Coordinates of C-alpha atoms in Angstrom, one line a residue:
X1 CA -17.9 -130.5 7.4
X2 CA -17.9 -126.7 7.4
X3 CA -16.6 -125.0 10.5
X4 CA -19.1 -123.7 13.0
X5 CA -17.7 -120.2 12.5
X6 CA -18.3 -119.7 8.9
X7 CA -21.0 -117.4 7.9
X8 CA -24.2 -118.8 6.3
X9 CA -23.4 -117.8 2.8
X10 CA -20.1 -119.7 3.0
X11 CA -22.0 -122.8 3.9
X12 CA -24.8 -122.3 1.2
X13 CA -22.2 -121.5 -1.4
X14 CA -21.1 -125.1 -1.5
X15 CA -24.1 -127.0 0.1
X16 CA -24.2 -129.4 -2.6
X17 CA -20.9 -130.7 -1.4
X18 CA -20.8 -129.9 2.3
X19 CA -24.4 -130.9 2.8
X20 CA -24.1 -134.3 1.2
X21 CA -21.0 -135.0 3.4
X22 CA -22.9 -133.9 6.5
X23 CA -26.0 -135.9 5.9
X24 CA -23.8 -139.1 4.8
X25 CA -21.7 -138.8 8.1
X26 CA -24.7 -138.3 10.5
X27 CA -26.6 -141.2 8.7
X28 CA -23.7 -143.6 8.5
X29 CA -22.4 -142.7 12.0
X30 CA -25.9 -144.0 13.3
X31 CA -26.0 -146.9 11.0
X32 CA -22.5 -148.0 12.0
X33 CA -24.1 -148.9 15.4
X34 CA -26.3 -151.6 13.6
X35 CA -24.7 -154.9 13.3
X36 CA -25.2 -157.8 10.9
X37 CA -25.2 -156.0 7.7
X38 CA -25.9 -157.9 4.5
X39 CA -23.5 -158.3 1.8
X40 CA -25.4 -155.9 -0.4
X41 CA -25.3 -153.3 2.4
X42 CA -21.6 -153.8 3.0
X43 CA -21.0 -152.9 -0.6
X44 CA -23.3 -149.9 -0.6
X45 CA -21.9 -148.6 2.8
X46 CA -18.2 -149.1 1.6
X47 CA -19.0 -147.2 -1.6
X48 CA -21.0 -144.3 0.3
X49 CA -18.2 -144.1 2.9
X50 CA -15.7 -144.0 0.2
X51 CA -17.5 -141.1 -1.5
X52 CA -18.0 -139.3 1.8
X53 CA -14.3 -139.6 2.4
X54 CA -13.5 -137.9 -1.1
X55 CA -15.8 -135.2 -0.1
X56 CA -14.4 -134.5 3.2
X57 CA -10.9 -134.4 1.9
X58 CA -11.9 -131.5 -0.5
X59 CA -13.4 -129.5 2.4
X60 CA -10.5 -127.0 2.9
X61 CA -10.3 -126.0 -0.7
X62 CA -14.2 -125.6 -0.9
X63 CA -14.3 -123.7 2.4
X64 CA -11.6 -121.4 1.4
X65 CA -13.0 -120.5 -2.0
X66 CA -16.4 -120.2 -0.2
X67 CA -14.9 -117.6 2.2
X68 CA -13.4 -115.6 -0.5
X69 CA -16.7 -115.4 -2.4
X70 CA -18.6 -114.7 0.8
X71 CA -21.6 -112.2 0.4
X72 CA -23.6 -111.0 3.2
X73 CA -27.4 -110.4 3.4
X74 CA -29.6 -108.4 6.0
X75 CA -32.8 -109.6 4.3
X76 CA -34.5 -111.8 7.1
X77 CA -36.8 -113.2 4.6
X78 CA -33.9 -114.3 2.4
X79 CA -32.2 -115.8 5.4
X80 CA -35.2 -117.8 6.2
X81 CA -35.7 -119.1 2.5
X82 CA -31.9 -120.1 2.4
X83 CA -32.3 -122.1 5.7
X84 CA -35.4 -123.8 4.4
X85 CA -33.7 -124.7 1.1
X86 CA -30.8 -126.4 3.0
X87 CA -33.5 -128.2 5.0
X88 CA -35.3 -129.4 2.0
X89 CA -32.2 -130.5 0.1
X90 CA -30.9 -132.3 3.3
X91 CA -34.3 -134.3 3.7
X92 CA -34.3 -135.1 0.0
X93 CA -30.9 -136.7 0.2
X94 CA -31.9 -138.5 3.4
X95 CA -34.8 -139.9 1.6
X96 CA -32.6 -140.8 -1.3
X97 CA -30.7 -143.0 1.0
X98 CA -33.8 -145.0 2.6
X99 CA -33.7 -147.7 -0.1
X100 CA -30.1 -148.4 0.7
X101 CA -30.6 -148.3 4.3
X102 CA -33.7 -150.6 4.1
X103 CA -31.5 -153.3 2.7
X104 CA -29.8 -153.5 6.0
X105 CA -31.6 -155.8 8.6
X106 CA -30.4 -156.9 12.0
X107 CA -31.0 -160.8 12.4
X108 CA -32.9 -161.3 15.8
X109 CA -30.9 -164.7 16.3
X110 CA -27.6 -162.9 16.3
X111 CA -25.1 -163.1 19.3
X112 CA -23.6 -159.7 20.0
X113 CA -20.4 -159.1 21.6
X114 CA -19.3 -156.6 24.1
X115 CA -15.9 -158.3 24.6
X116 CA -13.9 -160.5 22.3
X117 CA -14.5 -164.1 23.0
X118 CA -13.9 -167.5 21.3
X119 CA -16.1 -170.7 21.8
X120 CA -13.0 -172.8 21.1
X121 CA -11.8 -171.8 24.5
X122 CA -14.9 -172.7 26.3
X123 CA -14.8 -175.9 27.8
X124 CA -17.5 -175.6 30.3
X125 CA -21.1 -174.2 30.0
X126 CA -23.3 -173.1 32.8
X127 CA -26.8 -172.0 32.9
X128 CA -29.4 -170.4 35.0
X129 CA -32.9 -171.9 34.7
X130 CA -35.7 -169.3 34.6
X131 CA -35.6 -167.2 31.3
X132 CA -32.3 -169.0 30.5
X133 CA -33.2 -172.7 29.6
X134 CA -37.2 -172.3 30.5
X135 CA -38.9 -169.3 28.8
X136 CA -42.3 -168.3 29.9
X137 CA -45.4 -167.3 28.2
X138 CA -47.2 -163.9 28.9
X139 CA -49.6 -165.9 31.1
X140 CA -47.1 -166.1 34.1
X141 CA -46.7 -162.3 34.7
X142 CA -50.5 -162.1 34.8
X143 CA -50.4 -165.0 37.3
X144 CA -47.7 -163.2 39.6
X145 CA -49.7 -159.9 39.3
X146 CA -53.0 -161.5 40.3
X147 CA -51.7 -163.7 43.1
X148 CA -49.6 -160.7 44.7
X149 CA -52.5 -158.4 44.4
X150 CA -54.7 -160.9 46.3
X151 CA -52.0 -161.3 48.9
X152 CA -52.0 -157.4 49.5
X153 CA -55.9 -157.5 49.9
X154 CA -55.9 -160.7 52.0
X155 CA -52.8 -160.4 54.2
X156 CA -52.0 -156.8 54.1
X157 CA -55.7 -155.5 54.3
X158 CA -55.4 -153.2 51.3
X159 CA -58.7 -152.0 49.8
X160 CA -60.9 -154.7 48.1
X161 CA -61.2 -152.1 45.1
X162 CA -57.7 -153.3 43.9
X163 CA -59.2 -156.5 42.4
X164 CA -60.5 -154.3 39.5
X165 CA -57.0 -153.8 38.5
X166 CA -55.6 -156.3 35.8
X167 CA -52.1 -156.8 34.8
X168 CA -51.0 -154.4 31.9
X169 CA -48.6 -156.4 29.9
X170 CA -46.8 -153.6 27.9
X171 CA -46.9 -151.0 30.6
X172 CA -43.3 -151.5 32.1
X173 CA -39.9 -152.4 30.7
X174 CA -37.1 -153.9 32.5
X175 CA -34.3 -151.8 34.1
X176 CA -36.4 -148.9 35.6
X177 CA -35.9 -147.3 38.7
X178 CA -38.5 -146.9 41.5
X179 CA -38.2 -143.9 44.1
X180 CA -39.2 -145.6 47.1
X181 CA -40.0 -142.4 49.0
X182 CA -41.6 -140.5 46.2
X183 CA -43.4 -143.5 44.7
X184 CA -42.1 -142.7 41.1
X185 CA -41.2 -145.0 38.4
X186 CA -38.8 -143.9 36.0
X187 CA -35.9 -144.6 33.4
X188 CA -32.5 -143.4 34.1
X189 CA -29.7 -143.3 31.5
X190 CA -26.1 -144.2 31.8
X191 CA -25.0 -140.9 33.2
X192 CA -27.7 -141.0 35.9
X193 CA -30.1 -138.6 34.3
X194 CA -33.9 -139.1 34.3
X195 CA -35.4 -139.4 31.0
X196 CA -38.0 -136.7 31.1
X197 CA -41.5 -137.9 29.8
X198 CA -40.7 -141.4 31.6
X199 CA -41.7 -140.7 35.0
X200 CA -44.7 -142.3 36.5
X201 CA -46.8 -141.8 39.5
X202 CA -49.4 -144.5 39.5
X203 CA -50.5 -145.0 35.8
X204 CA -49.9 -141.5 34.7
X205 CA -46.9 -139.5 33.7
X206 CA -45.6 -136.7 35.9
X207 CA -44.9 -133.4 34.2
X208 CA -41.5 -132.5 33.4
X209 CA -41.6 -129.5 35.4
X210 CA -42.6 -131.1 38.6
X211 CA -40.0 -133.8 38.1
X212 CA -37.0 -131.1 37.7
X213 CA -38.6 -129.3 40.8
X214 CA -38.5 -132.4 42.8
X215 CA -35.0 -133.5 41.8
X216 CA -33.8 -129.9 41.4
X217 CA -33.0 -131.0 37.8
X218 CA -32.9 -134.4 36.1
X219 CA -29.8 -135.7 37.4
X220 CA -30.0 -138.5 40.1
X221 CA -26.9 -138.3 42.5
X222 CA -25.0 -141.7 43.1
X223 CA -25.7 -141.7 46.9
X224 CA -29.3 -142.1 46.4
X225 CA -29.0 -144.8 43.6
X226 CA -29.4 -148.5 44.5
X227 CA -26.8 -150.5 45.7
X228 CA -24.6 -153.1 43.4
X229 CA -27.3 -155.4 43.1
X230 CA -30.1 -152.8 42.3
X231 CA -31.8 -153.0 45.6
X232 CA -32.9 -150.1 47.7
X233 CA -31.1 -150.5 51.2
X234 CA -28.7 -148.9 53.6
X235 CA -30.5 -145.6 53.3
X236 CA -30.8 -145.6 49.4
X237 CA -34.0 -144.5 48.1
X238 CA -33.8 -146.0 44.7
X239 CA -34.5 -149.6 43.5
X240 CA -33.6 -150.9 40.2
X241 CA -35.7 -153.5 38.5
X242 CA -33.4 -155.9 36.6
X243 CA -35.2 -159.2 36.7
X244 CA -37.8 -160.1 34.1
X245 CA -40.0 -161.3 37.0
X246 CA -40.2 -157.7 38.3
X247 CA -42.5 -156.7 35.5
X248 CA -45.7 -157.7 37.4
X249 CA -44.2 -156.1 40.5
X250 CA -43.6 -152.5 38.8
X251 CA -47.2 -152.8 37.3
X252 CA -48.6 -153.8 40.7
X253 CA -46.7 -150.8 42.4
X254 CA -48.2 -148.5 39.8
X255 CA -51.7 -149.8 40.1
X256 CA -51.9 -149.5 44.0
X257 CA -50.6 -146.0 43.8
X258 CA -53.1 -145.2 41.2
X259 CA -55.8 -146.6 43.3
X260 CA -54.9 -144.5 46.3
X261 CA -54.4 -141.4 44.2
X262 CA -57.9 -141.8 42.5
X263 CA -59.6 -142.1 46.0
X264 CA -57.7 -139.5 47.8
X265 CA -56.3 -141.9 50.2
X266 CA -53.2 -140.7 52.3
X267 CA -50.5 -143.5 52.2
X268 CA -47.0 -143.9 53.2
X269 CA -45.0 -144.8 49.8
X270 CA -42.2 -146.6 51.9
X271 CA -44.9 -148.9 53.5
X272 CA -46.4 -149.7 49.9
X273 CA -43.2 -150.6 48.4
X274 CA -42.2 -153.0 51.2
X275 CA -45.8 -154.6 51.2
X276 CA -45.7 -155.1 47.6
X277 CA -42.2 -156.4 47.6
X278 CA -43.1 -158.8 50.3
X279 CA -46.3 -160.0 48.2
X280 CA -44.2 -160.6 45.2
X281 CA -41.7 -162.6 47.5
X282 CA -44.5 -164.6 48.9
X283 CA -45.6 -165.7 45.3
X284 CA -42.2 -167.4 44.8
X285 CA -41.1 -168.2 48.3
X286 CA -44.3 -169.8 49.3
X287 CA -44.4 -171.8 46.1
X288 CA -47.7 -170.6 44.9
X289 CA -46.4 -169.6 41.4
X290 CA -44.4 -173.0 41.3
X291 CA -47.4 -175.1 42.0
X292 CA -49.5 -173.2 39.4
X293 CA -46.8 -173.6 36.6
X294 CA -46.3 -177.4 37.4
X295 CA -50.1 -177.8 37.3
X296 CA -50.4 -176.3 33.7
X297 CA -46.9 -176.4 32.2
X298 CA -47.9 -176.2 28.6
X299 CA -49.7 -173.0 29.3
X300 CA -46.7 -171.4 30.8
X301 CA -43.4 -172.7 29.3
X302 CA -42.5 -172.3 25.7
X303 CA -39.1 -172.6 23.6
X304 CA -38.5 -176.0 25.0
X305 CA -37.3 -177.7 21.9
X306 CA -34.6 -174.9 21.3
X307 CA -33.0 -175.1 24.6
X308 CA -33.1 -179.0 24.3
X309 CA -31.3 -178.6 21.1
X310 CA -28.5 -176.2 22.5
X311 CA -27.9 -178.8 25.3
X312 CA -27.7 -181.7 23.1
X313 CA -25.2 -179.9 20.7
X314 CA -22.9 -179.0 23.7
X315 CA -23.0 -182.6 25.0
X316 CA -22.3 -184.1 21.5
X317 CA -19.1 -182.0 21.4
X318 CA -18.0 -183.3 24.8
X319 CA -18.6 -180.1 26.6
X320 CA -19.1 -180.0 30.5
X321 CA -22.3 -178.5 31.6
X322 CA -23.9 -177.4 34.9
X323 CA -27.0 -175.6 36.2
X324 CA -27.1 -173.1 39.0
X325 CA -30.6 -172.0 39.8
X326 CA -32.6 -170.3 42.7
X327 CA -35.6 -172.3 41.9
X328 CA -36.5 -175.4 43.9
X329 CA -35.9 -179.0 42.6
X330 CA -39.5 -180.1 41.9
X331 CA -40.0 -177.1 39.9
X332 CA -37.0 -177.4 37.7
X333 CA -37.4 -181.1 37.4
X334 CA -41.0 -180.7 36.1
X335 CA -40.0 -178.0 33.8
X336 CA -36.8 -179.8 32.3
X337 CA -38.9 -183.1 32.0
X338 CA -41.0 -181.0 29.7
X339 CA -38.2 -179.3 27.9
X340 CA -35.6 -182.0 27.5
X341 CA -37.2 -185.3 28.8
X342 CA -36.8 -187.4 31.9
X343 CA -33.2 -188.1 31.3
X344 CA -32.3 -184.4 31.4
X345 CA -29.9 -184.8 34.4
X346 CA -27.7 -187.1 32.1
X347 CA -26.8 -183.9 30.1
X348 CA -25.4 -182.0 33.3
X349 CA -22.3 -182.7 35.3
X350 CA -23.5 -180.6 38.2
X351 CA -27.0 -179.4 39.1
X352 CA -27.5 -176.9 42.1
X353 CA -30.9 -175.7 43.0
X354 CA -32.1 -173.0 45.6
X355 CA -28.7 -171.5 45.1
X356 CA -29.6 -168.2 46.7
X357 CA -27.8 -166.0 44.0
X358 CA -26.2 -163.6 44.1
X359 CA -25.3 -164.9 47.8
X360 CA -24.0 -168.0 46.3
X361 CA -21.2 -166.1 44.6
X362 CA -20.1 -164.3 47.8
X363 CA -21.0 -166.0 50.8
X364 CA -18.5 -168.9 51.8
X365 CA -20.6 -170.1 54.7
X366 CA -23.3 -172.0 53.2
X367 CA -22.1 -175.7 52.4
X368 CA -23.7 -177.9 49.8
X369 CA -26.5 -180.4 50.7
X370 CA -27.5 -183.3 48.5
X371 CA -31.2 -183.6 47.6
X372 CA -32.9 -187.0 47.2
X373 CA -35.3 -187.5 44.2
X374 CA -38.2 -187.0 46.6
X375 CA -36.9 -183.8 47.7
X376 CA -35.3 -184.9 51.1
X377 CA -32.2 -183.0 52.3
X378 CA -29.3 -185.3 53.5
X379 CA -26.8 -184.5 56.2
X380 CA -23.6 -185.9 55.0
X381 CA -20.5 -184.0 54.0
X382 CA -20.2 -183.2 50.4
X383 CA -16.7 -184.2 49.2
X384 CA -17.3 -184.2 45.5
X385 CA -20.1 -183.0 43.2
X386 CA -21.3 -186.0 41.2
X387 CA -23.2 -186.2 38.0
X388 CA -26.8 -187.3 38.4
X389 CA -27.1 -186.0 41.8
X390 CA -29.0 -182.8 42.9
X391 CA -27.4 -180.2 45.4
X392 CA -28.7 -177.4 47.2
X393 CA -27.3 -174.1 48.6
X394 CA -23.5 -174.3 48.6
X395 CA -21.3 -171.5 47.5
X396 CA -19.2 -170.8 44.6
X397 CA -15.8 -171.1 46.3
X398 CA -16.5 -174.5 47.4
X399 CA -17.9 -175.1 43.8
X400 CA -14.4 -174.2 42.5
X401 CA -12.6 -176.2 44.9
X402 CA -14.5 -179.4 44.0
X403 CA -14.7 -179.0 40.3
X404 CA -11.5 -177.1 39.3
X405 CA -13.7 -175.1 36.8
X406 CA -12.0 -171.8 36.8
X407 CA -11.2 -168.8 34.7
X408 CA -12.2 -168.0 31.2
X409 CA -12.7 -171.7 30.1
X410 CA -16.1 -171.2 31.8
X411 CA -19.1 -169.4 30.1
X412 CA -22.2 -169.0 32.2
X413 CA -25.6 -167.8 30.9
X414 CA -28.2 -166.0 32.9
X415 CA -30.9 -163.3 32.4
X416 CA -30.3 -161.1 35.6
X417 CA -27.3 -158.8 34.9
X418 CA -26.5 -158.3 38.5
X419 CA -27.4 -161.6 40.4
X420 CA -26.2 -164.1 37.5
X421 CA -23.4 -162.3 35.9
X422 CA -21.7 -159.2 37.6
X423 CA -19.8 -161.3 40.3
X424 CA -18.8 -164.0 37.9
X425 CA -17.0 -161.4 35.7
X426 CA -15.6 -159.2 38.3
X427 CA -14.3 -161.5 40.8
X428 CA -14.0 -164.7 39.3
X429 CA -12.9 -164.2 35.6
X430 CA -15.7 -166.5 34.1
X431 CA -16.9 -165.5 30.6
X432 CA -20.6 -164.4 30.8
X433 CA -23.6 -164.5 28.5
X434 CA -26.7 -162.4 29.0
X435 CA -30.1 -163.7 27.8
X436 CA -32.4 -160.6 26.9
X437 CA -35.7 -161.9 25.6
X438 CA -36.8 -158.3 24.9
X439 CA -33.9 -158.1 22.4
X440 CA -35.9 -159.8 19.7
X441 CA -38.9 -157.5 19.9
X442 CA -36.7 -154.5 19.7
X443 CA -34.8 -155.7 16.8
X444 CA -37.9 -156.4 14.7
X445 CA -39.0 -152.8 15.4
X446 CA -35.5 -151.5 14.2
X447 CA -35.9 -153.5 11.1
X448 CA -39.0 -151.7 10.0
X449 CA -38.8 -149.1 7.3
X450 CA -40.9 -146.5 9.6
X451 CA -38.0 -146.9 12.1
X452 CA -34.9 -146.8 9.7
X453 CA -36.6 -143.8 8.0
X454 CA -37.3 -142.0 11.3
X455 CA -33.8 -142.5 12.8
X456 CA -31.9 -141.4 9.4
X457 CA -33.9 -138.2 9.4
X458 CA -33.4 -137.6 13.0
X459 CA -29.6 -137.9 12.8
X460 CA -29.7 -135.7 9.6
X461 CA -31.8 -133.0 11.4
X462 CA -29.5 -133.2 14.5
X463 CA -26.4 -132.5 12.2
X464 CA -28.2 -129.6 10.5
X465 CA -29.1 -128.0 13.9
X466 CA -25.6 -128.4 15.1
X467 CA -24.3 -126.6 11.9
X468 CA -26.8 -123.9 11.7
X469 CA -27.1 -123.0 15.4
X470 CA -24.1 -120.6 15.0
X471 CA -26.4 -118.1 13.2
X472 CA -27.6 -115.6 15.9
X473 CA -29.9 -113.3 14.0
X474 CA -33.5 -113.6 14.9
X475 CA -34.6 -115.0 11.5
X476 CA -32.1 -117.9 11.5
X477 CA -32.8 -118.5 15.3
X478 CA -36.3 -118.8 14.6
X479 CA -35.8 -121.5 11.9
X480 CA -33.6 -123.3 14.0
X481 CA -35.9 -123.2 16.9
X482 CA -38.5 -124.8 14.6
X483 CA -36.2 -127.5 13.7
X484 CA -35.4 -128.1 17.4
X485 CA -39.1 -128.6 18.0
X486 CA -39.3 -131.1 15.1
X487 CA -36.4 -133.0 16.7
X488 CA -38.1 -133.1 20.1
X489 CA -41.3 -134.5 18.5
X490 CA -39.4 -137.2 16.7
X491 CA -37.4 -138.2 19.6
X492 CA -40.7 -138.8 21.4
X493 CA -41.8 -141.0 18.5
X494 CA -38.7 -143.1 18.5
X495 CA -39.5 -143.6 22.2
X496 CA -43.2 -144.6 21.7
X497 CA -42.3 -147.1 18.9
X498 CA -40.8 -149.3 21.4
X499 CA -43.0 -148.7 24.6
X500 CA -45.5 -145.8 25.0
X501 CA -44.5 -145.2 28.6
X502 CA -40.7 -145.9 28.9
X503 CA -39.5 -146.4 25.3
X504 CA -36.5 -148.8 24.5
X505 CA -34.8 -151.1 27.0
X506 CA -31.4 -149.9 25.8
X507 CA -31.7 -146.2 25.1
X508 CA -32.9 -143.1 26.4
X509 CA -33.1 -141.0 23.3
X510 CA -29.5 -141.0 22.1
X511 CA -27.9 -142.1 25.4
X512 CA -27.6 -145.8 26.5
X513 CA -29.8 -146.7 29.4
X514 CA -28.6 -147.4 32.8
X515 CA -29.4 -151.1 32.1
X516 CA -27.2 -151.0 28.8
X517 CA -24.4 -149.6 30.9
X518 CA -24.4 -152.6 33.3
X519 CA -25.2 -155.0 30.3
X520 CA -22.0 -153.8 28.4
X521 CA -20.1 -154.0 31.5
X522 CA -21.0 -157.5 32.9
X523 CA -21.8 -159.6 29.8
X524 CA -19.2 -160.6 27.2
X525 CA -22.0 -161.6 24.9
X526 CA -25.6 -161.1 24.9
X527 CA -28.6 -162.5 22.9
X528 CA -32.4 -163.0 22.7
X529 CA -32.3 -166.6 23.8
X530 CA -30.0 -169.5 24.4
X531 CA -31.0 -171.0 21.0
X532 CA -29.0 -168.5 19.3
X533 CA -26.0 -170.6 20.0
X534 CA -27.5 -172.9 17.3
X535 CA -26.5 -170.5 14.6
X536 CA -22.7 -170.8 15.3
X537 CA -20.2 -173.5 15.3
X538 CA -18.1 -174.0 18.5
X539 CA -14.9 -172.7 17.2
X540 CA -16.5 -169.3 16.5
X541 CA -14.9 -166.1 17.9
X542 CA -16.9 -163.1 18.8
X543 CA -15.6 -159.8 18.0
X544 CA -17.0 -156.4 19.3
X545 CA -17.3 -153.9 16.5
X546 CA -14.8 -150.9 17.0
X547 CA -17.5 -148.1 17.1
X548 CA -15.8 -144.8 17.0
X549 CA -15.2 -142.7 20.1
X550 CA -16.6 -139.0 19.8
X551 CA -13.1 -137.8 18.9
X552 CA -12.5 -140.5 16.4
X553 CA -13.1 -140.8 12.8
X554 CA -16.4 -142.8 12.0
X555 CA -14.8 -144.8 9.3
X556 CA -13.1 -147.6 10.9
X557 CA -12.5 -150.8 8.6
X558 CA -14.8 -153.0 10.6
X559 CA -15.5 -155.4 7.7
X560 CA -13.5 -158.1 6.4
X561 CA -12.1 -157.7 2.6
X562 CA -14.9 -160.2 1.4
X563 CA -17.4 -157.8 2.9
X564 CA -18.7 -160.3 5.4
X565 CA -19.0 -159.7 9.1
X566 CA -16.4 -161.5 11.1
X567 CA -18.8 -161.8 14.3
X568 CA -21.9 -163.3 12.5
X569 CA -22.6 -166.2 10.4
X570 CA -25.3 -164.6 8.5
X571 CA -25.2 -162.8 5.2
X572 CA -28.6 -161.4 5.0
X573 CA -32.0 -161.6 6.6
X574 CA -34.8 -161.6 4.1
X575 CA -37.5 -163.3 6.1
X576 CA -36.9 -166.8 4.9

């Protein structure tokens, strides 16, 4: 890549060589973050990478020759034409790569690794219930929203006009932050920066200028962020929504805010937040949601047969299994009867309900209580956790003492990054697997030709801007500014393709989201659903890809000699 200090004429003199290297580097650097490449793609990538390596190795000679042959021009029109010539050539070369890029698809059923882990070392498998073994249809969020909305009206005396608001399925995404005092919902990246364009008051975006004025920029200081579990407490003004069940809560907050603003009603945002939080809690704690799901289980639960197949596979291989969930026994029993059958308890060595996670992992004071089949609580002291029995509450320290299941031979799956996984990996050394149902939808979007084309050109255009920004004459600056505007428009499009309001769950433009940062820290592996385990044998080792640091070469040998990714059992995804 040409040094930034070189004049434009030097770059243009050998643009065929240098621009090809630049575009290939930019495109490939972005694509190396895409796992599960096909054999065909691996061969193409290897060939292209080799070609780029050759181009880069020839740079010093080309640059020296260009410098000696340098000629300057003060003609602004000529400068503009030259810049646009480079732009068109870069775009042409990007478009030539699209057919090769399009052969690369990510299989939505892949398990992705943040940390190296071998299933041959795992002897005990643990599971959460909701959104881990039991997956729910879109009807459940509508149900939670409607019940909580009605609780606000009936119990908290909110305006009757709120009944006109219906749940908006695609409004919010998980991992967002809510400023309790300012009543703003927003997406924050891994570096605590607000993604401008994703700040909402009610159901409408807040102008960037207003956001910058309120926060004196776009950075959110650590001291006003939520606590470790994403809650707003101890003077913190931010709440992070990490639970899938929180999607209707975020939507309800925005709908009530919208109603108050539309009707010019003066209200206290802190009271609103607490009232909505309490209404959502009542939906769960008072059993309203549980009774509704139990009454029409086929409407609300899906993917049952896949979870059953996973449990059966593990059982047949002699693995120990346990269940730790915050849900009550009757609700879990009804769901597991539907998913697995009446003998579901035979699969598990230990079943714990109403565990009160994350307190279960930290609070040593709560002892276990045995629950009868009819839901009655027994008072006798628990000296061992028996297969076929149901236990309530308890704590992890007592669980470890009674079972002896410690360390990295235990793998626990859950959907909540904080409540399910964080303490286990930080304090107890268990291996952890995050279930991210949204992953499947996002991967399908990433596999579209529209998205691949958009990202390839965005990467190439960014590289072009980076190279040409050194030219400070007005004509060059005008062209570069036009490219920057095009890049900004494309970045907005890459957000909207996932979600019109908040974009991808995993990225804020080029940075990881705050959600992604916590996911990579607290989960050894992650996947769209527990059924992904069916695609791997129980001797499989998951390897995280060695993606380059900013100061490292992007051409790491991340593939085996045969061209097969060692972390995936799939060769190619072709829709069959």
